[in-house]
XYZ file of C-alpha atoms in Angstrom:
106
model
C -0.660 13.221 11.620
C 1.156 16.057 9.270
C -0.711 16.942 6.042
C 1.827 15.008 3.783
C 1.233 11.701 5.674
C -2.898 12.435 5.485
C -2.191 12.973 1.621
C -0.145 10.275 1.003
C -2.786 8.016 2.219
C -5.943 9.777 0.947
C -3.765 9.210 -2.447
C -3.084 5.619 -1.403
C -6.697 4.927 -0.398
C -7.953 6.655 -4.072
C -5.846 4.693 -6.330
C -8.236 1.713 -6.002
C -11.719 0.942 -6.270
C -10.671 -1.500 -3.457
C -7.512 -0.694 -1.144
C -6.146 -2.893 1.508
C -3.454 -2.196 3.888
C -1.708 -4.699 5.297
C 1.170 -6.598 6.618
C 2.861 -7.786 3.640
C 1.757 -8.457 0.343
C -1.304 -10.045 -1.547
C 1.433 -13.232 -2.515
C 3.166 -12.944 0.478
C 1.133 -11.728 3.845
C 3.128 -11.252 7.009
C 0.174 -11.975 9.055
C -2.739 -14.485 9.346
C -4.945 -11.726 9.841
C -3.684 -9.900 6.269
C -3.850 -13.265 4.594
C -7.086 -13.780 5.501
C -8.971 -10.793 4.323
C -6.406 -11.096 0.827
C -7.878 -14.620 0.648
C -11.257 -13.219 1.340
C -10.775 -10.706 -1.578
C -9.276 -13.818 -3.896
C -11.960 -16.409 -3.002
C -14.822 -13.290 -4.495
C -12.789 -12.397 -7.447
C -12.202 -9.032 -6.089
C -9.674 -6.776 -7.788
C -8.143 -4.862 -4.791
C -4.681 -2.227 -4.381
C -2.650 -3.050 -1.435
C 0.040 -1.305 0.843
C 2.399 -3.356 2.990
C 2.616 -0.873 6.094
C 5.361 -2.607 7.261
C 7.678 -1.335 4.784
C 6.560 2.510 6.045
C 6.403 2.745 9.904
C 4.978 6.285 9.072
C 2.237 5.296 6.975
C 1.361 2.123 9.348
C 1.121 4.723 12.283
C -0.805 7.206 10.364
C -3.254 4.900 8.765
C -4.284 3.665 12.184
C -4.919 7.870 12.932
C -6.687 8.168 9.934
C -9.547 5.543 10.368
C -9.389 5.762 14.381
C -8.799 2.598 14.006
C -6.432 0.473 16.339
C -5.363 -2.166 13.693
C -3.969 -3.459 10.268
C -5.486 -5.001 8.078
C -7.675 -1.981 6.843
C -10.265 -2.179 3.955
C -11.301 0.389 1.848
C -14.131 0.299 -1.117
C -14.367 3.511 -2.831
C -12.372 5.608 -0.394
C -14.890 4.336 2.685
C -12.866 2.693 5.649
C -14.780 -0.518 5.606
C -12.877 -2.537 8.896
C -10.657 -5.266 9.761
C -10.387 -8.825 9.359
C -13.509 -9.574 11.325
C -15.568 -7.769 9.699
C -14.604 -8.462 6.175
C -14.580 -11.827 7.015
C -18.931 -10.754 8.479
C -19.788 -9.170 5.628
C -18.695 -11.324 3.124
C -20.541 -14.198 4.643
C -23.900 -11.966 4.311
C -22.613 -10.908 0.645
C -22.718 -6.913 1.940
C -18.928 -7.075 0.807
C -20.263 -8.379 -2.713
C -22.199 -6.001 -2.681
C -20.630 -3.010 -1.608
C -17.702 -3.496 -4.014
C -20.616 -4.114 -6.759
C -20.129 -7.601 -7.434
C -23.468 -8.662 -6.692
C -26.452 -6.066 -6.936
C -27.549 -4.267 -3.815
């Protein structure tokens, strides 16, 4: 991945407290996978950023390089690559998403 793309997302993944990239948007996901870790976020009240990677084929390639991470969605809390659906969907049955993100105390 070229410096620009890294930057771009580094900025991307910094704008947030909580950043999610995914296939479409919060109000309108483009896959079950996206909507479920957006309705995740919802159902806990969490304020989050978001980036639809499918309107950037350059950022959805280099997001997957930057996290070494096959898939989208991708969940970030305070610029830490956090996972995909699965494990959103893990840790916010525990509450270690709550309380990551501060919600809850640790």
């Amino acid at each position: 991945m070229n410096e620009a793309v890294k930057q771009k997302i580094e900025e991307l993944v910094g704008s947030d407290k909580v950043f999610l990239f995914m296939k479409g948007t919060p109000d309108a996901p483009m896959c079950g996978f996206s909507a479920g870790v957006a309705n995740v976020l919802r159902s806990l009240g969490i304020q989050y950023g978001s980036f639809n990677v499918l309107s950037d084929e350059v950022i959805r390639q280099g997001i997957k390089d930057f996290a070494n991470w096959p898939t989208i969605p991708q969940l970030y809390i305070n610029g830490e690559f956090i996972g995909g659906h699965d494990i959103v969907v893990e840790m916010a049955k525990s509450g270690d998403l709550q309380k990551k993100v501060g919600t809850i105390p640790a």
